[in-house]
Amino acid sequence: MDNSNAVAASSYAPRSPQPPVAPAWARRMCLLALLGATVWFARVGRGHIQNEDPDFEYFYKAGAWLLAHGSLDPGHDLVDGRYEERGTLDWYWPFVSRFMTLFALVPYRWAGYIWLALNLAAMWTTIRLLGRHLSGLPPRDWPVTQLLPFLFLAAYWHWEFRLNQINNFTLLLLVANFVCWQQGRRVLAGFWLGLAVLLKITPGLLVLWFLLKRQYRTAGVAVLTVVLAGPLADIIAFGPSQTVDSYRVWAENAVTTGSHAGLIRAQREMDWRNQGLGAVLSRWLHPTNYNTHFDNDPRVAAKYSESEVKTINVAALSLPAVAHLATAITVVTLVGLLWLARRPAGKLSPWQLRFEWVLFMLAMLWLMPVLRRYHMIWALPAMSLLAGGIHYAGWSSRWSKLALSCIGLVVLSQLVLLHKPLEAGGTILAAVAVLACPVLLMVWRLSRHPDVLPGPAGELGAEVNHQPAVHHA
C-alpha cells in the first residue's frame, strides 16, 4: 500500500474495536420493551382476525377453496344468494394456496390466531438472529442492539400485523438463509431461500447474489427447492393441464401486466398505497388519479369508484414514455447491482458480504412493482447492520453521520402514512433509496479498504473468517 492509500485507510479507522457487553439490567429492560411491542402487535392482529378483514382473508380463503374444490380460488364469495367478487392471490405462486390449506383445516378465527402466533414468533426469531449473527455486536446483547432498529420501523410492523401479511415469514426465511450460509450450512441455506422465493418471487434476486458469489450449492439447492415444491408439486396436486393454466395466469398477472411497465400502460394498482417505482413515476409524470385504481380487490375499488380525482403530476408524458423510463431505471439498477457484486465470496471480508447482502435486500424493495407499507419490514436487516457499522466506524466519522441522518429520514418518512398526498408522491420509495446510500457507500469503502471495520464481535467473527462455505464455491 502506498502512502496515499495508507492515509486514506487511516482516516476510516474504527474508533472502538470491541464494544462493551451490556449490563444484565439493560438486556432485561430491552426484552420488556420488545415484549410490550409484541403485546401491541398481538392486539392489532387479533382485531383484524375478529373483523375478518383482508389480507389474511385472501390467504385463508385460497386455502379453504383449494381444500374444498381441489382448484385455485376464483375470487368470489356467496353472499345472500349471489356471488360477490373479492381479492385473490393471483400474484402468488400456487404453492401459497397449498400452504394455506394447513390453516384452512380449522375455522377462520382459530386459523387466524394460529397465523398471528406464528407471525409473532417469526418476528422474535428474526430479531434474535439479526442481533446474534448479522450486526457484528456482542451476540448476547441482541435485545439491546436490536431494539432501536426494530422500533425505527414500528409503523411498518404495525401494518404487517394489521393485515396479518406474509412478509414476516419471508423475512425470517431470508435472514435464516444468510445466517446458515455464513455458518457453512450451505444446503440448509439454499432450502430456506427456496421457500422464501415460493412465498414471494422477489427474493429470487438473492439467488442471483449467491450465483455472483460463486456459491453454486446454495443457489442450486434454492432453485431445486422451488422446482420440487413448486411446479412439480403443483402437477401432483392439480394435474398437468390445470398447473399449466395456473402458471400462465400467474405469469400474465405477475410478470407481464404486473411489471412496472405493464402496470403503467394498463394504469393498474396506481392508488396512493402503491410505492412501486412504476406507480410513483406514473403519478409524477402523467395525470394519474391516485385516489382510485384499487385493482387488487373489487370491493375496495367499488368503495372508491366515486372518489374525487387527485393528481400530483408535474409533467404529462405519454404512458409508453413513462413505461420506458421505468424499464430503463430497472435495467440500470440491475446492471449496477451485477457490477457491484461481481467479486466471489472468497475475496470478500465478512463485513463486505453482509453489506452486499443487505444492499440486495433493499434492491428487492426498490424493484417491486407493487410496494406497500408492510413490505418495508424487509429493511430491518439494513437498520441492524448500519447500527453495527456506526459503532465500529465511530459516532463522529463522516460515514456514521451520514448513516444516522439517513436513518432519521427513514424514521420521519413514516409520518407520511398520515397524509395521503405525501404517500402518493413516493416518500416510502424514497426512504428505500435514502437507506441504501450509507450501505452503498460502505460497500464501496470496503472494496477499497477492507479493514475499515474490524472483525465482528463474538463467536461469529471466527465462524465467517474460517468457513469454507463463504470463501470457496
Short mmCIF file of C-alpha atoms in Angstrom, two decimals:
data_model
loop_
_atom_site.label_atom_id
_atom_site.label_comp_id
_atom_site.label_asym_id
_atom_site.label_seq_id
_atom_site.Cartn_x
_atom_site.Cartn_y
_atom_site.Cartn_z
CA MET A 1 0.00 0.00 0.00
CA ASP A 2 1.41 3.40 -0.92
CA ASN A 3 1.38 6.39 1.45
CA SER A 4 -1.76 7.94 -0.03
CA ASN A 5 -3.70 4.74 0.43
CA ALA A 6 -2.36 4.38 3.96
CA VAL A 7 -3.55 7.86 4.84
CA ALA A 8 -6.96 7.19 3.31
CA ALA A 9 -7.31 3.93 5.18
CA SER A 10 -6.32 5.52 8.49
CA SER A 11 -9.00 8.20 8.10
CA TYR A 12 -11.61 5.43 8.17
CA ALA A 13 -10.02 3.50 11.03
CA PRO A 14 -12.54 2.23 13.63
CA ARG A 15 -12.74 4.25 16.83
CA SER A 16 -13.95 1.43 19.12
CA PRO A 17 -12.66 -2.00 18.06
CA GLN A 18 -14.72 -4.07 20.51
CA PRO A 19 -17.99 -2.94 22.09
CA PRO A 20 -18.56 -3.44 25.82
CA VAL A 21 -21.08 -6.04 26.92
CA ALA A 22 -24.32 -4.51 28.16
CA PRO A 23 -25.27 -5.00 31.83
CA ALA A 24 -27.91 -7.59 32.63
CA TRP A 25 -30.46 -4.97 33.65
CA ALA A 26 -30.21 -3.31 30.21
CA ARG A 27 -30.92 -6.62 28.48
CA ARG A 28 -33.92 -7.20 30.72
CA MET A 29 -35.31 -3.73 30.08
CA CYS A 30 -34.94 -4.12 26.31
CA LEU A 31 -36.58 -7.55 26.43
CA LEU A 32 -39.50 -5.97 28.28
CA ALA A 33 -39.74 -3.27 25.61
CA LEU A 34 -39.79 -5.92 22.87
CA LEU A 35 -42.42 -7.81 24.83
CA GLY A 36 -44.51 -4.65 25.05
CA ALA A 37 -44.32 -4.20 21.27
CA THR A 38 -45.29 -7.85 20.86
CA VAL A 39 -48.40 -7.39 23.02
CA TRP A 40 -49.36 -4.34 20.99
CA PHE A 41 -48.98 -6.11 17.66
CA ALA A 42 -50.86 -9.11 19.03
CA ARG A 43 -53.81 -6.84 19.84
CA VAL A 44 -53.65 -5.24 16.40
CA GLY A 45 -53.59 -8.61 14.66
CA ARG A 46 -56.32 -10.03 16.85
CA GLY A 47 -58.67 -7.18 15.94
CA HIS A 48 -58.02 -7.84 12.27
CA ILE A 49 -58.87 -11.53 12.66
CA GLN A 50 -62.04 -10.81 14.59
CA ASN A 51 -63.25 -8.43 11.86
CA GLU A 52 -62.31 -10.94 9.11
CA ASP A 53 -60.54 -8.22 7.13
CA PRO A 54 -58.03 -8.58 4.30
CA ASP A 55 -55.24 -9.56 3.75
CA PHE A 56 -55.35 -12.75 5.82
CA GLU A 57 -58.82 -13.28 4.38
CA TYR A 58 -57.27 -13.81 0.93
CA PHE A 59 -54.76 -16.35 2.21
CA TYR A 60 -57.25 -18.32 4.26
CA LYS A 61 -59.95 -18.45 1.59
CA ALA A 62 -57.40 -19.50 -1.03
CA GLY A 63 -56.51 -22.49 1.12
CA ALA A 64 -60.14 -23.23 2.02
CA TRP A 65 -61.24 -23.21 -1.63
CA LEU A 66 -58.40 -25.49 -2.66
CA LEU A 67 -59.21 -27.86 0.18
CA ALA A 68 -62.91 -27.96 -0.72
CA HIS A 69 -62.77 -27.92 -4.53
CA GLY A 70 -59.27 -29.08 -5.50
CA SER A 71 -58.65 -25.97 -7.59
CA LEU A 72 -57.33 -22.45 -7.14
CA ASP A 73 -59.54 -19.77 -5.60
CA PRO A 74 -61.70 -17.99 -8.25
CA GLY A 75 -62.05 -14.94 -6.01
CA HIS A 76 -65.72 -14.70 -5.05
CA ASP A 77 -67.94 -15.36 -2.04
CA LEU A 78 -71.57 -16.42 -1.92
CA VAL A 79 -73.37 -13.58 -0.11
CA ASP A 80 -77.19 -13.57 0.23
CA GLY A 81 -77.57 -16.00 -2.66
CA ARG A 82 -75.33 -14.08 -5.06
CA TYR A 83 -71.63 -14.12 -5.84
CA GLU A 84 -69.56 -11.17 -4.63
CA GLU A 85 -66.08 -10.71 -6.06
CA ARG A 86 -63.09 -10.12 -3.78
CA GLY A 87 -59.32 -10.13 -3.89
CA THR A 88 -57.30 -13.27 -4.58
CA LEU A 89 -53.69 -14.47 -4.54
CA ASP A 90 -53.25 -14.04 -8.28
CA TRP A 91 -49.73 -12.62 -7.79
CA TYR A 92 -48.62 -15.58 -5.69
CA TRP A 93 -47.48 -18.98 -6.88
CA PRO A 94 -49.92 -21.89 -6.28
CA PHE A 95 -47.55 -23.02 -3.53
CA VAL A 96 -49.01 -20.37 -1.22
CA SER A 97 -52.55 -21.69 -1.70
CA ARG A 98 -51.34 -25.22 -0.99
CA PHE A 99 -49.50 -23.98 2.10
CA MET A 100 -52.66 -22.24 3.36
CA THR A 101 -54.66 -25.50 3.26
CA LEU A 102 -52.90 -26.30 6.55
CA PHE A 103 -54.68 -23.35 8.17
CA ALA A 104 -57.98 -23.98 6.37
CA LEU A 105 -58.34 -27.24 8.31
CA VAL A 106 -59.69 -25.21 11.25
CA PRO A 107 -62.32 -22.41 11.41
CA TYR A 108 -61.33 -18.95 10.23
CA ARG A 109 -60.72 -17.32 13.60
CA TRP A 110 -58.74 -20.21 15.01
CA ALA A 111 -56.66 -20.26 11.85
CA GLY A 112 -56.12 -16.52 12.21
CA TYR A 113 -54.97 -16.80 15.80
CA ILE A 114 -52.52 -19.58 14.89
CA TRP A 115 -51.24 -17.47 11.99
CA LEU A 116 -50.84 -14.49 14.32
CA ALA A 117 -48.97 -16.52 16.93
CA LEU A 118 -46.59 -17.86 14.30
CA ASN A 119 -46.07 -14.34 12.99
CA LEU A 120 -45.11 -13.08 16.43
CA ALA A 121 -42.72 -15.99 16.93
CA ALA A 122 -41.19 -15.30 13.50
CA MET A 123 -40.66 -11.66 14.43
CA TRP A 124 -38.81 -12.56 17.63
CA THR A 125 -36.70 -15.17 15.86
CA THR A 126 -35.73 -12.69 13.15
CA ILE A 127 -34.71 -10.03 15.66
CA ARG A 128 -32.64 -12.55 17.62
CA LEU A 129 -30.89 -13.88 14.50
CA LEU A 130 -30.03 -10.36 13.36
CA GLY A 131 -28.63 -9.43 16.76
CA ARG A 132 -26.58 -12.58 17.17
CA HIS A 133 -25.40 -13.18 13.62
CA LEU A 134 -25.55 -10.03 11.47
CA SER A 135 -24.98 -6.78 13.35
CA GLY A 136 -21.45 -7.74 14.46
CA LEU A 137 -22.17 -6.59 18.01
CA PRO A 138 -21.98 -8.87 21.09
CA PRO A 139 -24.37 -11.77 20.39
CA ARG A 140 -25.69 -11.99 23.96
CA ASP A 141 -26.74 -8.33 23.78
CA TRP A 142 -29.17 -8.86 20.88
CA PRO A 143 -32.17 -7.36 22.79
CA VAL A 144 -30.14 -4.19 23.40
CA THR A 145 -28.63 -3.85 19.94
CA GLN A 146 -31.83 -4.66 18.03
CA LEU A 147 -34.46 -2.72 19.95
CA LEU A 148 -33.90 0.62 18.21
CA PRO A 149 -33.52 -0.79 14.67
CA PHE A 150 -36.79 -2.63 15.24
CA LEU A 151 -38.63 0.39 16.67
CA PHE A 152 -37.34 2.59 13.85
CA LEU A 153 -39.67 0.60 11.55
CA ALA A 154 -42.55 0.33 14.04
CA ALA A 155 -45.18 1.86 11.74
CA TYR A 156 -44.44 -0.71 9.04
CA TRP A 157 -44.55 -3.58 11.52
CA HIS A 158 -47.90 -2.23 12.68
CA TRP A 159 -49.26 -2.58 9.13
CA GLU A 160 -47.78 -6.05 8.74
CA PHE A 161 -49.81 -7.18 11.75
CA ARG A 162 -52.82 -5.03 10.96
CA LEU A 163 -53.22 -7.01 7.73
CA ASN A 164 -51.64 -10.26 9.01
CA GLN A 165 -49.50 -10.41 5.91
CA ILE A 166 -46.90 -13.00 4.84
CA ASN A 167 -43.84 -10.74 4.61
CA ASN A 168 -42.76 -11.50 8.17
CA PHE A 169 -42.32 -15.19 7.33
CA THR A 170 -40.45 -14.25 4.15
CA LEU A 171 -38.07 -12.02 6.12
CA LEU A 172 -37.35 -14.80 8.61
CA LEU A 173 -36.54 -17.25 5.80
CA LEU A 174 -34.18 -14.75 4.17
CA VAL A 175 -32.35 -13.96 7.40
CA ALA A 176 -32.11 -17.68 8.23
CA ASN A 177 -30.74 -18.28 4.74
CA PHE A 178 -27.88 -15.80 5.21
CA VAL A 179 -27.08 -16.91 8.76
CA CYS A 180 -26.95 -20.59 7.79
CA TRP A 181 -24.80 -19.81 4.77
CA GLN A 182 -22.19 -17.84 6.67
CA GLN A 183 -22.06 -20.66 9.23
CA GLY A 184 -21.23 -23.14 6.49
CA ARG A 185 -24.64 -24.86 6.22
CA ARG A 186 -24.99 -24.28 2.51
CA VAL A 187 -27.71 -26.84 1.77
CA LEU A 188 -29.98 -25.65 4.57
CA ALA A 189 -29.34 -22.05 3.49
CA GLY A 190 -30.48 -22.85 -0.04
CA PHE A 191 -33.59 -24.60 1.28
CA TRP A 192 -34.65 -21.52 3.29
CA LEU A 193 -34.03 -19.28 0.29
CA GLY A 194 -36.08 -21.55 -1.98
CA LEU A 195 -39.03 -21.38 0.43
CA ALA A 196 -38.74 -17.58 0.52
CA VAL A 197 -38.92 -17.47 -3.28
CA LEU A 198 -42.01 -19.67 -3.21
CA LEU A 199 -43.72 -17.25 -0.82
CA LYS A 200 -42.60 -14.12 -2.68
CA ILE A 201 -40.97 -14.15 -6.11
CA THR A 202 -38.84 -11.06 -5.30
CA PRO A 203 -36.27 -12.98 -3.16
CA GLY A 204 -35.17 -14.57 -6.42
CA LEU A 205 -32.82 -11.58 -6.58
CA LEU A 206 -30.83 -13.15 -3.74
CA VAL A 207 -30.42 -16.36 -5.74
CA LEU A 208 -28.63 -14.14 -8.25
CA TRP A 209 -26.45 -12.75 -5.44
CA PHE A 210 -25.35 -16.25 -4.42
CA LEU A 211 -24.51 -17.04 -8.04
CA LEU A 212 -22.38 -13.90 -8.23
CA LYS A 213 -20.64 -15.03 -5.04
CA ARG A 214 -19.91 -18.39 -6.77
CA GLN A 215 -21.94 -20.16 -4.10
CA TYR A 216 -23.41 -22.63 -6.55
CA ARG A 217 -24.52 -25.22 -4.00
CA THR A 218 -26.67 -22.71 -2.07
CA ALA A 219 -28.13 -21.26 -5.27
CA GLY A 220 -28.69 -24.73 -6.73
CA VAL A 221 -30.50 -26.02 -3.66
CA ALA A 222 -32.70 -22.91 -3.70
CA VAL A 223 -33.65 -23.49 -7.34
CA LEU A 224 -34.23 -27.20 -6.70
CA THR A 225 -36.47 -26.38 -3.73
CA VAL A 226 -38.52 -24.03 -5.89
CA VAL A 227 -38.90 -26.61 -8.66
CA LEU A 228 -39.75 -29.56 -6.42
CA ALA A 229 -42.08 -27.73 -4.02
CA GLY A 230 -43.46 -25.50 -6.76
CA PRO A 231 -44.26 -26.70 -10.30
CA LEU A 232 -43.64 -30.44 -9.72
CA ALA A 233 -45.75 -30.48 -6.56
CA ASP A 234 -48.43 -28.48 -8.38
CA ILE A 235 -48.59 -31.11 -11.12
CA ILE A 236 -49.23 -33.75 -8.46
CA ALA A 237 -51.86 -31.60 -6.73
CA PHE A 238 -53.68 -30.17 -9.76
CA GLY A 239 -52.65 -32.24 -12.75
CA PRO A 240 -50.59 -31.06 -15.76
CA SER A 241 -53.39 -29.15 -17.52
CA GLN A 242 -54.52 -27.09 -14.54
CA THR A 243 -50.92 -26.45 -13.49
CA VAL A 244 -50.05 -25.07 -16.92
CA ASP A 245 -53.16 -22.87 -16.85
CA SER A 246 -52.42 -21.58 -13.35
CA TYR A 247 -48.84 -20.66 -14.24
CA ARG A 248 -49.97 -18.98 -17.44
CA VAL A 249 -52.41 -16.83 -15.43
CA TRP A 250 -49.70 -16.15 -12.83
CA ALA A 251 -47.20 -15.10 -15.50
CA GLU A 252 -49.77 -12.76 -17.05
CA ASN A 253 -50.71 -11.14 -13.72
CA ALA A 254 -47.31 -11.05 -12.01
CA VAL A 255 -44.81 -10.79 -14.87
CA THR A 256 -46.43 -9.32 -17.99
CA THR A 257 -49.17 -6.93 -16.87
CA GLY A 258 -47.77 -6.93 -13.35
CA SER A 259 -44.39 -5.47 -14.26
CA HIS A 260 -43.56 -1.78 -13.79
CA ALA A 261 -44.20 -1.06 -17.47
CA GLY A 262 -47.29 -3.29 -17.57
CA LEU A 263 -48.94 -1.56 -14.62
CA ILE A 264 -48.17 1.86 -16.10
CA ARG A 265 -49.64 1.05 -19.51
CA ALA A 266 -52.75 -0.55 -18.00
CA GLN A 267 -52.97 2.08 -15.22
CA ARG A 268 -53.47 -0.66 -12.65
CA GLU A 269 -52.51 -0.51 -8.96
CA MET A 270 -51.97 3.24 -9.16
CA ASP A 271 -53.62 4.11 -5.84
CA TRP A 272 -51.60 6.05 -3.30
CA ARG A 273 -50.70 2.91 -1.33
CA ASN A 274 -48.51 1.52 -4.09
CA GLN A 275 -44.97 2.85 -3.69
CA GLY A 276 -43.56 0.86 -6.60
CA LEU A 277 -41.19 2.71 -8.91
CA GLY A 278 -43.53 2.48 -11.90
CA ALA A 279 -46.55 3.73 -9.96
CA VAL A 280 -44.61 6.67 -8.49
CA LEU A 281 -43.25 7.67 -11.90
CA SER A 282 -46.73 7.44 -13.39
CA ARG A 283 -48.17 9.73 -10.73
CA TRP A 284 -45.40 12.30 -11.17
CA LEU A 285 -45.09 12.26 -14.96
CA HIS A 286 -48.65 11.51 -16.13
CA PRO A 287 -52.05 12.79 -14.90
CA THR A 288 -52.73 9.62 -12.91
CA ASN A 289 -55.53 9.63 -10.38
CA TYR A 290 -54.02 8.21 -7.20
CA ASN A 291 -57.41 8.17 -5.45
CA THR A 292 -58.68 5.14 -7.40
CA HIS A 293 -57.14 2.08 -9.12
CA PHE A 294 -57.63 -0.28 -6.17
CA ASP A 295 -57.37 -3.20 -8.53
CA ASN A 296 -56.33 -5.87 -6.04
CA ASP A 297 -59.83 -6.09 -4.52
CA PRO A 298 -63.08 -5.24 -6.39
CA ARG A 299 -64.82 -4.44 -3.09
CA VAL A 300 -62.31 -1.70 -2.29
CA ALA A 301 -62.40 -0.46 -5.89
CA ALA A 302 -66.19 -0.11 -5.70
CA LYS A 303 -65.89 1.83 -2.45
CA TYR A 304 -63.61 4.43 -4.06
CA SER A 305 -65.19 4.45 -7.52
CA GLU A 306 -66.84 7.83 -6.98
CA SER A 307 -63.88 9.40 -5.20
CA GLU A 308 -62.54 12.81 -6.13
CA VAL A 309 -59.88 12.79 -8.84
CA LYS A 310 -56.50 13.66 -7.34
CA THR A 311 -53.22 14.01 -9.22
CA ILE A 312 -49.71 15.28 -8.43
CA ASN A 313 -48.09 15.16 -11.86
CA VAL A 314 -45.54 17.83 -12.81
CA ALA A 315 -45.46 16.62 -16.43
CA ALA A 316 -47.88 14.99 -18.88
CA LEU A 317 -45.76 12.39 -20.64
CA SER A 318 -47.42 9.58 -22.54
CA LEU A 319 -47.87 6.28 -20.74
CA PRO A 320 -45.45 4.45 -23.10
CA ALA A 321 -42.79 7.09 -22.37
CA VAL A 322 -43.21 6.65 -18.60
CA ALA A 323 -43.16 2.87 -19.03
CA HIS A 324 -39.89 3.05 -20.98
CA LEU A 325 -38.37 5.25 -18.27
CA ALA A 326 -39.37 2.79 -15.54
CA THR A 327 -37.88 -0.08 -17.53
CA ALA A 328 -34.67 1.86 -18.10
CA ILE A 329 -34.25 2.63 -14.39
CA THR A 330 -34.90 -1.04 -13.56
CA VAL A 331 -32.28 -2.21 -16.06
CA VAL A 332 -29.71 0.32 -14.83
CA THR A 333 -30.34 -0.79 -11.25
CA LEU A 334 -29.84 -4.45 -12.12
CA VAL A 335 -26.68 -3.77 -14.13
CA GLY A 336 -25.28 -1.70 -11.26
CA LEU A 337 -26.00 -4.48 -8.77
CA LEU A 338 -24.33 -7.05 -11.00
CA TRP A 339 -21.22 -4.88 -11.25
CA LEU A 340 -21.04 -4.13 -7.52
CA ALA A 341 -21.47 -7.79 -6.53
CA ARG A 342 -19.27 -9.26 -9.25
CA ARG A 343 -16.48 -10.50 -6.97
CA PRO A 344 -16.71 -14.01 -5.45
CA ALA A 345 -17.25 -14.55 -1.73
CA GLY A 346 -13.71 -15.88 -1.26
CA LYS A 347 -12.27 -12.45 -1.98
CA LEU A 348 -14.52 -10.54 0.42
CA SER A 349 -14.46 -9.93 4.16
CA PRO A 350 -17.42 -10.80 6.43
CA TRP A 351 -18.45 -7.14 6.51
CA GLN A 352 -18.37 -6.86 2.72
CA LEU A 353 -20.60 -9.91 2.36
CA ARG A 354 -23.09 -8.54 4.88
CA PHE A 355 -23.32 -5.09 3.36
CA GLU A 356 -23.69 -6.53 -0.14
CA TRP A 357 -26.45 -8.88 1.03
CA VAL A 358 -28.28 -6.03 2.77
CA LEU A 359 -27.98 -3.92 -0.38
CA PHE A 360 -29.70 -6.68 -2.35
CA MET A 361 -32.43 -6.81 0.31
CA LEU A 362 -33.07 -3.10 -0.25
CA ALA A 363 -32.94 -3.64 -4.01
CA MET A 364 -35.79 -6.12 -3.63
CA LEU A 365 -37.91 -3.27 -2.29
CA TRP A 366 -36.74 -0.83 -4.96
CA LEU A 367 -37.61 -3.21 -7.80
CA MET A 368 -41.02 -4.41 -6.56
CA PRO A 369 -43.81 -3.32 -8.97
CA VAL A 370 -46.26 -3.20 -6.05
CA LEU A 371 -44.54 -1.87 -2.93
CA ARG A 372 -46.75 -1.30 0.09
CA ARG A 373 -46.16 -0.15 3.64
CA TYR A 374 -45.78 -3.58 5.17
CA HIS A 375 -43.03 -4.60 2.73
CA MET A 376 -40.74 -2.10 4.46
CA ILE A 377 -40.14 -4.52 7.33
CA TRP A 378 -37.60 -6.06 4.93
CA ALA A 379 -35.43 -3.02 5.70
CA LEU A 380 -34.81 -4.33 9.23
CA PRO A 381 -31.52 -6.11 8.32
CA ALA A 382 -30.22 -2.85 6.84
CA MET A 383 -31.11 -0.97 10.03
CA SER A 384 -29.42 -3.65 12.14
CA LEU A 385 -26.23 -3.71 10.08
CA LEU A 386 -25.98 0.08 9.95
CA ALA A 387 -26.19 0.17 13.75
CA GLY A 388 -23.22 -2.16 13.99
CA GLY A 389 -21.29 -0.24 11.35
CA ILE A 390 -21.90 3.05 13.16
CA HIS A 391 -20.43 1.65 16.35
CA TYR A 392 -17.25 0.39 14.71
CA ALA A 393 -16.76 3.41 12.44
CA GLY A 394 -17.18 5.78 15.36
CA TRP A 395 -20.04 8.15 16.06
CA SER A 396 -18.06 11.16 14.84
CA SER A 397 -17.00 9.69 11.50
CA ARG A 398 -18.46 11.17 8.34
CA TRP A 399 -19.96 7.84 7.29
CA SER A 400 -21.66 7.42 10.68
CA LYS A 401 -23.13 10.91 10.49
CA LEU A 402 -24.47 10.13 7.03
CA ALA A 403 -25.88 6.79 8.21
CA LEU A 404 -27.55 8.41 11.24
CA SER A 405 -29.03 11.15 9.05
CA CYS A 406 -30.42 8.60 6.61
CA ILE A 407 -31.89 6.51 9.41
CA GLY A 408 -33.50 9.65 10.83
CA LEU A 409 -35.06 10.46 7.45
CA VAL A 410 -36.43 6.92 7.16
CA VAL A 411 -37.99 7.20 10.61
CA LEU A 412 -39.53 10.58 9.78
CA SER A 413 -40.83 9.29 6.46
CA GLN A 414 -43.31 7.12 8.34
CA LEU A 415 -45.25 10.26 9.19
CA VAL A 416 -46.47 10.35 5.55
CA LEU A 417 -48.79 7.48 6.45
CA LEU A 418 -50.95 10.20 7.96
CA HIS A 419 -51.07 12.28 4.77
CA LYS A 420 -52.27 10.67 1.54
CA PRO A 421 -50.71 13.13 -0.99
CA LEU A 422 -47.22 12.73 0.50
CA GLU A 423 -47.50 8.97 0.42
CA ALA A 424 -48.74 9.15 -3.17
CA GLY A 425 -45.60 11.10 -4.01
CA GLY A 426 -43.45 8.06 -3.26
CA THR A 427 -41.97 9.03 0.10
CA ILE A 428 -41.64 5.40 1.17
CA LEU A 429 -39.88 4.51 -2.08
CA ALA A 430 -37.55 7.46 -1.49
CA ALA A 431 -36.86 6.10 2.01
CA VAL A 432 -35.57 2.89 0.43
CA ALA A 433 -33.15 4.89 -1.72
CA VAL A 434 -32.06 7.00 1.27
CA LEU A 435 -31.36 3.94 3.39
CA ALA A 436 -29.36 2.40 0.55
CA CYS A 437 -26.98 5.41 0.44
CA PRO A 438 -24.84 4.59 3.51
CA VAL A 439 -24.98 0.88 2.65
CA LEU A 440 -23.75 1.58 -0.88
CA LEU A 441 -21.03 3.91 0.37
CA MET A 442 -19.79 1.31 2.85
CA VAL A 443 -19.72 -1.35 0.12
CA TRP A 444 -17.52 1.00 -1.92
CA ARG A 445 -15.25 1.86 1.03
CA LEU A 446 -14.80 -1.78 2.00
CA SER A 447 -13.86 -2.62 -1.58
CA ARG A 448 -11.00 -0.12 -1.33
CA HIS A 449 -10.07 -0.65 2.32
CA PRO A 450 -11.37 -3.98 3.69
CA ASP A 451 -10.02 -3.13 7.15
CA VAL A 452 -12.26 -0.08 7.55
CA LEU A 453 -14.28 -2.12 10.04
CA PRO A 454 -12.66 -4.59 12.47
CA GLY A 455 -13.72 -8.21 12.85
CA PRO A 456 -17.26 -8.58 14.23
CA ALA A 457 -17.63 -9.14 17.95
CA GLY A 458 -18.36 -12.55 19.40
CA GLU A 459 -18.24 -16.03 18.01
CA LEU A 460 -19.41 -15.01 14.53
CA GLY A 461 -16.13 -13.33 13.64
CA ALA A 462 -14.26 -16.63 13.85
CA GLU A 463 -17.00 -18.52 12.04
CA VAL A 464 -17.06 -16.28 9.00
CA ASN A 465 -13.32 -15.94 8.67
CA HIS A 466 -12.74 -19.68 8.67
CA GLN A 467 -15.77 -21.15 6.97
CA PRO A 468 -15.01 -22.72 3.61
CA ALA A 469 -18.64 -22.22 2.67
CA VAL A 470 -18.07 -18.49 2.46
CA HIS A 471 -14.65 -18.45 0.87
CA HIS A 472 -14.97 -21.32 -1.57
CA ALA A 473 -17.72 -22.22 -4.00
#
